Coordinates of C-alpha atoms and ligand atoms in Angstrom, one line a residue:
X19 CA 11.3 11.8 -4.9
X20 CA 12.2 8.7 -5.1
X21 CA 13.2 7.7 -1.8
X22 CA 10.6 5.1 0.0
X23 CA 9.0 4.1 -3.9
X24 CA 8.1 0.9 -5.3
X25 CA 10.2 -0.2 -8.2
X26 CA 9.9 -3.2 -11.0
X27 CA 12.6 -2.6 -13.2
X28 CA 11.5 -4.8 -16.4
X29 CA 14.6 -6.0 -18.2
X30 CA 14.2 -7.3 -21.8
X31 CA 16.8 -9.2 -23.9
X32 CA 18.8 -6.5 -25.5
X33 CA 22.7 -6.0 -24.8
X34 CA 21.7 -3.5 -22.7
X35 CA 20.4 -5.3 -20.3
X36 CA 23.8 -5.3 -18.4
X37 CA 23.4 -1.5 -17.8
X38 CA 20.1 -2.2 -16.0
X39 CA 22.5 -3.7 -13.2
X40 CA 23.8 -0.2 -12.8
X41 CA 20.0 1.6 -13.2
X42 CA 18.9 -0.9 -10.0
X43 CA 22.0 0.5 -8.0
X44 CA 21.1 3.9 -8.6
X45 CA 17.3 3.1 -7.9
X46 CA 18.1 1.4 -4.9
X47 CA 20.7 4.5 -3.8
X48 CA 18.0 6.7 -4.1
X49 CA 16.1 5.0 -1.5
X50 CA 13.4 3.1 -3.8
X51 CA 13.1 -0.7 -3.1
X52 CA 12.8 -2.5 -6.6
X53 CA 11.5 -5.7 -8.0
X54 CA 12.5 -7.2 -11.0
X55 CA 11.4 -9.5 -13.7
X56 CA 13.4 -10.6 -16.7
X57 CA 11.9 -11.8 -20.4
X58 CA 13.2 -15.3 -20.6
X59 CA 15.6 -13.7 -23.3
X60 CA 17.0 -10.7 -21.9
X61 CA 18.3 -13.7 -18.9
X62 CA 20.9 -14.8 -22.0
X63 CA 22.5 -11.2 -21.6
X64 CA 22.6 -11.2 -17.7
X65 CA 22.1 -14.0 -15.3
X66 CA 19.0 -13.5 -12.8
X67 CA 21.3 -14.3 -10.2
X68 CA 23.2 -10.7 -10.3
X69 CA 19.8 -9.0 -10.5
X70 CA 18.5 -11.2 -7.3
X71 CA 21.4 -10.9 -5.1
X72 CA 21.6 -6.9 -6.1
X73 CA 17.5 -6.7 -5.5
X74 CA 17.2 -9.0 -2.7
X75 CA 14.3 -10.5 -3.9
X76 CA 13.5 -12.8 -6.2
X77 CA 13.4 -11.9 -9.8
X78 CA 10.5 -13.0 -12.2
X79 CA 10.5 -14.8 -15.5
X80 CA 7.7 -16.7 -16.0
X81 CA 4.7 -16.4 -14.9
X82 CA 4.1 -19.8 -13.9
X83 CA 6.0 -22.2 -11.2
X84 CA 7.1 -25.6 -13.1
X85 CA 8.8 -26.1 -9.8
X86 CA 6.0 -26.1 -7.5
X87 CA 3.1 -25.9 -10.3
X88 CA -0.3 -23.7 -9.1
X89 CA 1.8 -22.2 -6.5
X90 CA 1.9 -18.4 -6.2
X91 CA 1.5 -17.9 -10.1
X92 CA -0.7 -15.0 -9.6
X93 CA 2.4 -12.8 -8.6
X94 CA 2.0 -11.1 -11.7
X95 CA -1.3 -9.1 -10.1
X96 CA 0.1 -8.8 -7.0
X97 CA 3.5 -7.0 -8.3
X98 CA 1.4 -4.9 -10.2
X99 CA -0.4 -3.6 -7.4
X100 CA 2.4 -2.9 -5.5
X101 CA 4.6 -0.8 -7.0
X102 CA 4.4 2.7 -7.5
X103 CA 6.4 2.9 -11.3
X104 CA 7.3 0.4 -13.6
X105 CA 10.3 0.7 -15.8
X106 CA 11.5 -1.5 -18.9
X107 CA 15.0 -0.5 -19.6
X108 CA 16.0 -1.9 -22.0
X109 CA 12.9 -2.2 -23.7
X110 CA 13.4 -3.9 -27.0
X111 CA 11.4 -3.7 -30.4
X112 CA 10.0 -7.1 -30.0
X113 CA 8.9 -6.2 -25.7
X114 CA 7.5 -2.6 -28.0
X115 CA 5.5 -4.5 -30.3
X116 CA 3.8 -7.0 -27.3
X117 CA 3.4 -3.8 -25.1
X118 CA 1.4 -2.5 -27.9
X119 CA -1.3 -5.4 -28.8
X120 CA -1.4 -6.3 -25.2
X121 CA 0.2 -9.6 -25.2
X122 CA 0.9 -11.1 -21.9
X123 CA 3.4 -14.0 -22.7
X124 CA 5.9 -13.9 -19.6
X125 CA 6.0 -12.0 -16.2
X126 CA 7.0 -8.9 -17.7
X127 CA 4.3 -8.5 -20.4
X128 CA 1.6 -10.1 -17.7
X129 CA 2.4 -8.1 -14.7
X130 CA 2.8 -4.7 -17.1
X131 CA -0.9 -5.4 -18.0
X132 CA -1.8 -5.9 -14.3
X133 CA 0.2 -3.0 -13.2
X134 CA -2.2 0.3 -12.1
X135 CA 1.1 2.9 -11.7
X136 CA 2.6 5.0 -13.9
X137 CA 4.7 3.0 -16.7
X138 CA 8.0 4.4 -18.1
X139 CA 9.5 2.4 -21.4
X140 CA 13.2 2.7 -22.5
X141 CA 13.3 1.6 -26.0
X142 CA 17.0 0.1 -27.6
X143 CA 17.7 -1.3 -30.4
X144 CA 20.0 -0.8 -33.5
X145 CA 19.3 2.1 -35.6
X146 CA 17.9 1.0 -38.8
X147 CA 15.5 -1.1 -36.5
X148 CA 14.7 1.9 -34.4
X149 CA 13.7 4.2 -37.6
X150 CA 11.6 1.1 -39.3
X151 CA 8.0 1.7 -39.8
X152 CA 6.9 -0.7 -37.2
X153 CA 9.1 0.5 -34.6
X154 CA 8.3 3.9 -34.9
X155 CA 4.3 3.3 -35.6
X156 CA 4.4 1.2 -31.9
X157 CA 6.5 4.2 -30.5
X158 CA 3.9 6.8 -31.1
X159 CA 1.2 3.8 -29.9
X160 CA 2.4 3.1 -26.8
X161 CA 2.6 7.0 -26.0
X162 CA -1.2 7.3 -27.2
X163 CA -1.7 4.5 -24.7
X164 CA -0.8 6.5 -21.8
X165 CA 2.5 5.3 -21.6
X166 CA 6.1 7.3 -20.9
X167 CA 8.5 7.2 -23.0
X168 CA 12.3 8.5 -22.6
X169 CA 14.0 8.4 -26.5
X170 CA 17.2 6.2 -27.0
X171 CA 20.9 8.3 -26.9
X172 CA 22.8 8.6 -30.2
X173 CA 25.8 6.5 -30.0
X174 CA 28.2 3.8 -30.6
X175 CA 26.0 0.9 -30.8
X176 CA 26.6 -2.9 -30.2
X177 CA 26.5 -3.6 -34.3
X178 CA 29.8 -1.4 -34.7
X179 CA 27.1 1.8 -36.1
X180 CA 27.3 4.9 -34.6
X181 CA 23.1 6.0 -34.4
X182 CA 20.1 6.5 -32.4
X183 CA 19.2 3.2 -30.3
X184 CA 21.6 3.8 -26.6
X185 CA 20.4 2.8 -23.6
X186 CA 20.2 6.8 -22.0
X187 CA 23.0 7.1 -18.7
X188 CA 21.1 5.9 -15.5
X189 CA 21.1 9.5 -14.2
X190 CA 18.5 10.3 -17.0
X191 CA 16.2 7.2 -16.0
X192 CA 16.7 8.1 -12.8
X193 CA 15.5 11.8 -13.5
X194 CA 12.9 11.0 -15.7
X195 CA 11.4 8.4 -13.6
X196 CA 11.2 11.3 -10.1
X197 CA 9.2 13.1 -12.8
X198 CA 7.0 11.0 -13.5
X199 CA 6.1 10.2 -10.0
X200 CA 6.0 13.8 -8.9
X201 CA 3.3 14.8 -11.8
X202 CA 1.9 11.2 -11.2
X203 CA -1.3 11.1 -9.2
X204 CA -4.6 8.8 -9.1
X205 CA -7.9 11.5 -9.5
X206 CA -10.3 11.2 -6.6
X207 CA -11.6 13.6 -4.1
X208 CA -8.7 13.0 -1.8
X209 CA -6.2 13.6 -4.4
X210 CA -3.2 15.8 -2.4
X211 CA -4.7 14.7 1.2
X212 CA -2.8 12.9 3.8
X213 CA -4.6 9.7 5.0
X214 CA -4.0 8.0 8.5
X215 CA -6.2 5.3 8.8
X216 CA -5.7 2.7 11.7
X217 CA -7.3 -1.1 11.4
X218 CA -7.0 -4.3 14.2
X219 CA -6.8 -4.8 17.5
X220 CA -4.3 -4.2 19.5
X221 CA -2.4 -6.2 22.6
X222 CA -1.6 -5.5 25.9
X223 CA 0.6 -8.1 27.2
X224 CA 0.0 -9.8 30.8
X225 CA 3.5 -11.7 30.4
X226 CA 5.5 -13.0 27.4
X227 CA 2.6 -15.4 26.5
X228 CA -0.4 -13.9 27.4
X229 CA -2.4 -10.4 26.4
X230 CA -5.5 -8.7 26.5
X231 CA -7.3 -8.1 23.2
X232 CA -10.5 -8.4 21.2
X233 CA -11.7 -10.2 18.3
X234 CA -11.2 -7.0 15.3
X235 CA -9.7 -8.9 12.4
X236 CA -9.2 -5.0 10.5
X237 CA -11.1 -5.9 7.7
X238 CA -13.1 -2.6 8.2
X239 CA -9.7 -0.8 8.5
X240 CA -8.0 -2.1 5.2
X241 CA -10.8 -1.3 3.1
X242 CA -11.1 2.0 4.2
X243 CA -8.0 2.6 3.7
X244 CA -8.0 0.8 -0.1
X245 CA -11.1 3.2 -0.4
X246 CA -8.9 5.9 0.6
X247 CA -6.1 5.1 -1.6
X248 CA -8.5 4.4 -5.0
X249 CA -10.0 8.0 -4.3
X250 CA -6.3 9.5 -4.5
X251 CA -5.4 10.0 -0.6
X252 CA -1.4 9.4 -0.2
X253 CA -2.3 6.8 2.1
X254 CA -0.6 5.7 5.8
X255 CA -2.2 2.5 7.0
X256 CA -0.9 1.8 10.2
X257 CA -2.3 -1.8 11.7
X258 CA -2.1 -3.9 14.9
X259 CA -2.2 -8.0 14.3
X260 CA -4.4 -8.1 12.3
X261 CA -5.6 -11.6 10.5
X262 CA -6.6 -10.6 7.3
X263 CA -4.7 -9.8 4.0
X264 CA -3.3 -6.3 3.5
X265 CA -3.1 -5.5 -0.1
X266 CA 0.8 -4.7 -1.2
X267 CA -0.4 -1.4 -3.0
X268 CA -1.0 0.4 0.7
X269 CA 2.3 2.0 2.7
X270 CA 2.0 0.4 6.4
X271 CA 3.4 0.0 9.9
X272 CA 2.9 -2.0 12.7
X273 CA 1.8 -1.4 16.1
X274 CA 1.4 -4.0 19.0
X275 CA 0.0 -1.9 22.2
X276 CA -2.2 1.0 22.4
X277 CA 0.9 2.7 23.3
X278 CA 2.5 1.8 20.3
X279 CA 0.0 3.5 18.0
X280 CA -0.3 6.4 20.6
X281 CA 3.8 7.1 19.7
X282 CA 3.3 6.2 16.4
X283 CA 0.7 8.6 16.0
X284 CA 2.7 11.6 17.1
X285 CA 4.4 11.4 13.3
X286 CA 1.5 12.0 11.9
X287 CA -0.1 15.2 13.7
X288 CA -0.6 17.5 10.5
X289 CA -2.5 14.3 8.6
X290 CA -5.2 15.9 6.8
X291 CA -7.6 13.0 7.5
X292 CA -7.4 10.4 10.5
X293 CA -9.5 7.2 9.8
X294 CA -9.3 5.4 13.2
X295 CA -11.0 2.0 12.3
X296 CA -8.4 0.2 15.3
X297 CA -10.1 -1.6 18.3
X298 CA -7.7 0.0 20.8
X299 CA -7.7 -1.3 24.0
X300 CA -8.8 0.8 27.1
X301 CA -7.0 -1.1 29.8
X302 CA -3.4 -2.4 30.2
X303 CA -2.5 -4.7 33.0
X304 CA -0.5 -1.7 35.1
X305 CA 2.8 -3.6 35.0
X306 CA 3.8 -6.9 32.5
X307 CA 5.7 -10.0 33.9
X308 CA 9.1 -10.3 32.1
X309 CA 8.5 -14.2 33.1
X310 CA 5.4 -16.5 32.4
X311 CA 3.1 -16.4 35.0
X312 CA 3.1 -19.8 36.8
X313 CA 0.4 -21.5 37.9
X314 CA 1.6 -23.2 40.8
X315 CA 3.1 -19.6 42.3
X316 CA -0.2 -17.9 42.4
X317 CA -3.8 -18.7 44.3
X318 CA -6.9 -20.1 43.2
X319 CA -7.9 -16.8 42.5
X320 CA -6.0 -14.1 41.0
X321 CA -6.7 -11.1 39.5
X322 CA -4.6 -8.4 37.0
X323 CA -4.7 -4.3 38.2
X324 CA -5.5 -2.4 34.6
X325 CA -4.7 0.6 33.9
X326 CA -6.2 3.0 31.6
X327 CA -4.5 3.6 28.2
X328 CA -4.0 6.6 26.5
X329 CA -7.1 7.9 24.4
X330 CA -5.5 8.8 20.9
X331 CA -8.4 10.2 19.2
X332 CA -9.5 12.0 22.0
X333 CA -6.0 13.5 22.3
X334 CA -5.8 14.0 18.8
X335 CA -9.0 15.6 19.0
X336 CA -8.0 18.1 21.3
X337 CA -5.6 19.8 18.9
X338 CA -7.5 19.5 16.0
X339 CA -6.1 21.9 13.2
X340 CA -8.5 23.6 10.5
X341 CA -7.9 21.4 7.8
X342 CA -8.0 18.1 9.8
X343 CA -11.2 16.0 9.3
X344 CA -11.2 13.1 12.1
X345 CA -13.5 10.0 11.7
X346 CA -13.7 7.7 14.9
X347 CA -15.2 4.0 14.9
X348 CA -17.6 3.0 17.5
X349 CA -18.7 -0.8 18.1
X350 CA -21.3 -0.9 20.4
X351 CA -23.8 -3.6 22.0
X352 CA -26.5 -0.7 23.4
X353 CA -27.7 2.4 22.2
X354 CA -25.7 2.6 19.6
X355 CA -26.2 5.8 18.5
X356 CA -26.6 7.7 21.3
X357 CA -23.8 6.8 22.5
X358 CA -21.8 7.0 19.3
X359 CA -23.1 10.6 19.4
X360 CA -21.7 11.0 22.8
X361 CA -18.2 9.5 21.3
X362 CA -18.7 12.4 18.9
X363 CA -18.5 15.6 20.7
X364 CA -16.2 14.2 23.5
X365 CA -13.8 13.4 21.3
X366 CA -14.1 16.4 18.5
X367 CA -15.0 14.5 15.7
X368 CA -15.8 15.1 12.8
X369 CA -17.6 11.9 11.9
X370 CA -18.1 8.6 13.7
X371 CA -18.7 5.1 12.1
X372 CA -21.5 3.6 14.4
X373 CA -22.0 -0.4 14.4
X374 CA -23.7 -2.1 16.4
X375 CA -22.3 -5.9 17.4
X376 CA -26.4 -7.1 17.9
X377 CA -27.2 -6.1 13.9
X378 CA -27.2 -8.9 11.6
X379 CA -24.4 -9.2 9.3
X380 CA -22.1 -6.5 11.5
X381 CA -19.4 -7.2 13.6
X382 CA -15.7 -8.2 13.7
X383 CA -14.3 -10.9 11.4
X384 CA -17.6 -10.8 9.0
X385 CA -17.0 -9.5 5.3
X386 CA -20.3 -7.3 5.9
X387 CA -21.4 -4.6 8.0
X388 CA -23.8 -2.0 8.8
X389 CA -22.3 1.5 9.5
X390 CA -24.2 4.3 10.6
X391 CA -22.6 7.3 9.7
X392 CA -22.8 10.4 11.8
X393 CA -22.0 13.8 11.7
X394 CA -22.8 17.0 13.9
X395 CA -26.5 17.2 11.4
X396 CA -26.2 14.1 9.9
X397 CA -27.1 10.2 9.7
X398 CA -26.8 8.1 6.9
X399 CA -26.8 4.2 6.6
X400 CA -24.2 2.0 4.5
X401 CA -25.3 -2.1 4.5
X402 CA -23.1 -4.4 2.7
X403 CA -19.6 -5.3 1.6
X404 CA -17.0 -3.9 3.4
X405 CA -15.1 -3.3 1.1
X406 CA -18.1 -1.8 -0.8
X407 CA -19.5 0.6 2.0
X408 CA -15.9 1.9 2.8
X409 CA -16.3 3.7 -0.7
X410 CA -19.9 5.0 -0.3
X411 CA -18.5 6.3 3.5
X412 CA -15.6 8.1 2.2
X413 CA -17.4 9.2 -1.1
X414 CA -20.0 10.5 1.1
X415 CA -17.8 12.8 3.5
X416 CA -15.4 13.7 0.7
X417 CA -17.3 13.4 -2.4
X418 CA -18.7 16.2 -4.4
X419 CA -22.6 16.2 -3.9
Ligands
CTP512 N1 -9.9 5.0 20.6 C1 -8.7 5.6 20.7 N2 -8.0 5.4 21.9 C2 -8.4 4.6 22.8 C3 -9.7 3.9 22.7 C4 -10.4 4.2 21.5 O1 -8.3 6.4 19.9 N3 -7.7 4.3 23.9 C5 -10.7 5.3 19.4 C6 -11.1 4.1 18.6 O2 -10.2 3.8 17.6 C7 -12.4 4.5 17.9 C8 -13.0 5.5 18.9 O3 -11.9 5.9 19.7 O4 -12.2 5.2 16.7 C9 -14.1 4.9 19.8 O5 -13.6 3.8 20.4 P1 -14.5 2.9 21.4 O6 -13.6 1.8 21.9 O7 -15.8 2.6 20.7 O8 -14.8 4.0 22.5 P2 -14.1 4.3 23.9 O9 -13.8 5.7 23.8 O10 -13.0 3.4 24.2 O11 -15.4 4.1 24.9 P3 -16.0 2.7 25.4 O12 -15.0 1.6 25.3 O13 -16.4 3.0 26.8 O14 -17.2 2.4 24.5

């Protein structure tokens, strides 16, 4: 379950913070990469060094960078985007109290707020602070807030007491945390559905410094996919070289060629949706220099033989199951829908994104669009955003009407 997850393990200044060093381990043995950021006291128990080498990534204390100041100090909303749990063990009473009033006074307490994924807090502390009014008022809070809790062990404790306030064994974290993201799931009408959705162009390589390829940036591509992903699709993106920002929160893999995509693909038969949003590439050059192409060895004219490429969707098409809903892209510069329609049934479709390069505001790299949307009986128009119409697109296939 947890194999392949996103991971910020927050560690606060309690004396337990030196277990967390074993709780990362164990995260990271069970295949989920983790992130983590410190309070500036729990780095007087344990050294952010031993979490960054362990983590191989930085660790994060403060929000802001004295070092390079105004650089990068929004990493707080991008951590919390990306993962997929967030876990404070140890969680002390002070971390508690801040969790509970919504303060945001270091990385931890700022990216927590920021942070869209399940949360899991691991309170420790001595006894007779555990059992105090406060403690236990924020306790029952935090859980009103939406927030999961696992209860401190009864043990030996750092102040010599034998009571309620251990850090539980990392197996239990560990357990509690596969839970959570098993019953975990964000409420939309693609909530339980497999999402492939494909975005940019792709290359076909002439020689080692040269291709063939076309101006899709994948802007379209990512935002249907975020659009995906916000209606509750377990989401695939899978993207050529693209040149726009992909959003840490979405699962990807690259693809260069058309016949990269075309293998890559092949994983992902039984998805129960297929976005393709990518600007594949009909033609390859039929065979690629391993050198660069020299000028002075060729004549004043030369030309490249293509070949044709493999059609995915159309492929994909052909062995469409029952529950599979496909939904091709289709930029055209004439008769746009006519021959989106003809895109359509050739390539057993279910739906088909028509845009037309002439329209105003449509086209590659712009942030707007105009999509015509069409089924087998239907045609509907989305202007605007991209990022906007990618909703009102999915909503309108998948949405309940
Ligand atoms: N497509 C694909 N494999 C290809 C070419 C296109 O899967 N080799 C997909 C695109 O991702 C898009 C749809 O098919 O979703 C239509 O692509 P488009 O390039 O508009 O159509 P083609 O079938 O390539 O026809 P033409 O280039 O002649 O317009």
């Amino acid at each position: 379950m947890l194999a392949g997850k996103r991971i910020i393990l927050g560690v606060t200044g309690g004396i337990a913070a030196y277990k967390a060093v074993y709780l990362l381990r164990d995260f990271q043995k069970a295949g989920a990469e983790v992130r983590v950021t410190m309070t500036p006291s729990a780095t007087r128990f344990v050294g952010s060094e031993t979490f960054a080498a362990l983590s191989r990534s930085e660790v994060a204390v403060e929000v802001f960078n004295d070092e390079k100041p105004g650089k990068n100090w929004t990493k707080h909303i991008h951590w919390g985007e990306w993962a997929d749990l967030f876990v404070i063990a140890p969680c002390t009473a002070n971390t508690l109290s801040k969790i509970v009033h919504g303060q945001s006074d270091n990385m931890l307490t700022s990216t927590l707020l920021a942070a869209r994924c399940p949360v899991l807090i691991c309170p420790t502390m001595d006894g007779e602070m555990y059992e105090s009014p406060a403690v236990s008022k924020n306790l029952t809070t935090v859980q009103e807030m939406g927030y999961h809790l696992l209860e401190p062990d009864e043990g030996y404790l750092a102040s010599g007491l034998e009571a309620v306030g251990r850090l539980p064994e990392p197996e239990t974290i560990l357990k509690k945390s596969a839970e959570i993201i098993k019953t975990h799931r964000i409420q939309g009408p693609l909530t339980g559905k497999k999402v492939i959705v494909t975005a940019g162009p792709t290359r076909e390589f002439i020689d080692p410094v040269r291709f063939i390829s076309n101006p899709s940036s994948g802007k379209m591509g990512v935002a249907m996919a975020d659009a995906a992903r916000a209606l509750g699709a377990d989401v695939m993106l899978l993207h050529g070289p693209v040149s726009v920002p992909i959003p840490d929160r979405l699962p990807t893999r690259e693809f260069t060629s058309a016949e990269d995509l075309f293998e890559l693909m092949k994983s992902y038969t039984d998805a129960d949706v297929v976005i393709m949003a990518a600007a594949v590439a009909d033609y390859k050059p039929i065979s690629r220099s391993d050198q660069k192409i020299k000028k002075d060895r060729t004549d004043e004219s030369s030309s490249i033989e293509l070949t044709r490429t493999p059609d995915i969707l159309a492929n994909l098409g052909k062995n469409k199951k029952k529950h599979q809903t496909f939904i091709g892209f289709a930029m055209e510069t004439e008769n746009l829908i006519e021959n989106a329609k003809s895109k359509l049934e050739k390539k057993n479709l279910d739906w088909i994104c028509a845009n037309s390069l002439n329209t105003r505001g449509s086209g590659f790299a712009g942030d707007t669009n105009t999509i015509h949307l069409l089924g087998k009986d239907d045609h509907k128009e989305f202007s605007g955003k991209k990022s906007e119409i990618a909703f009102e697109i999915l909503d309108e296939i998948f949405g309940d009407h």
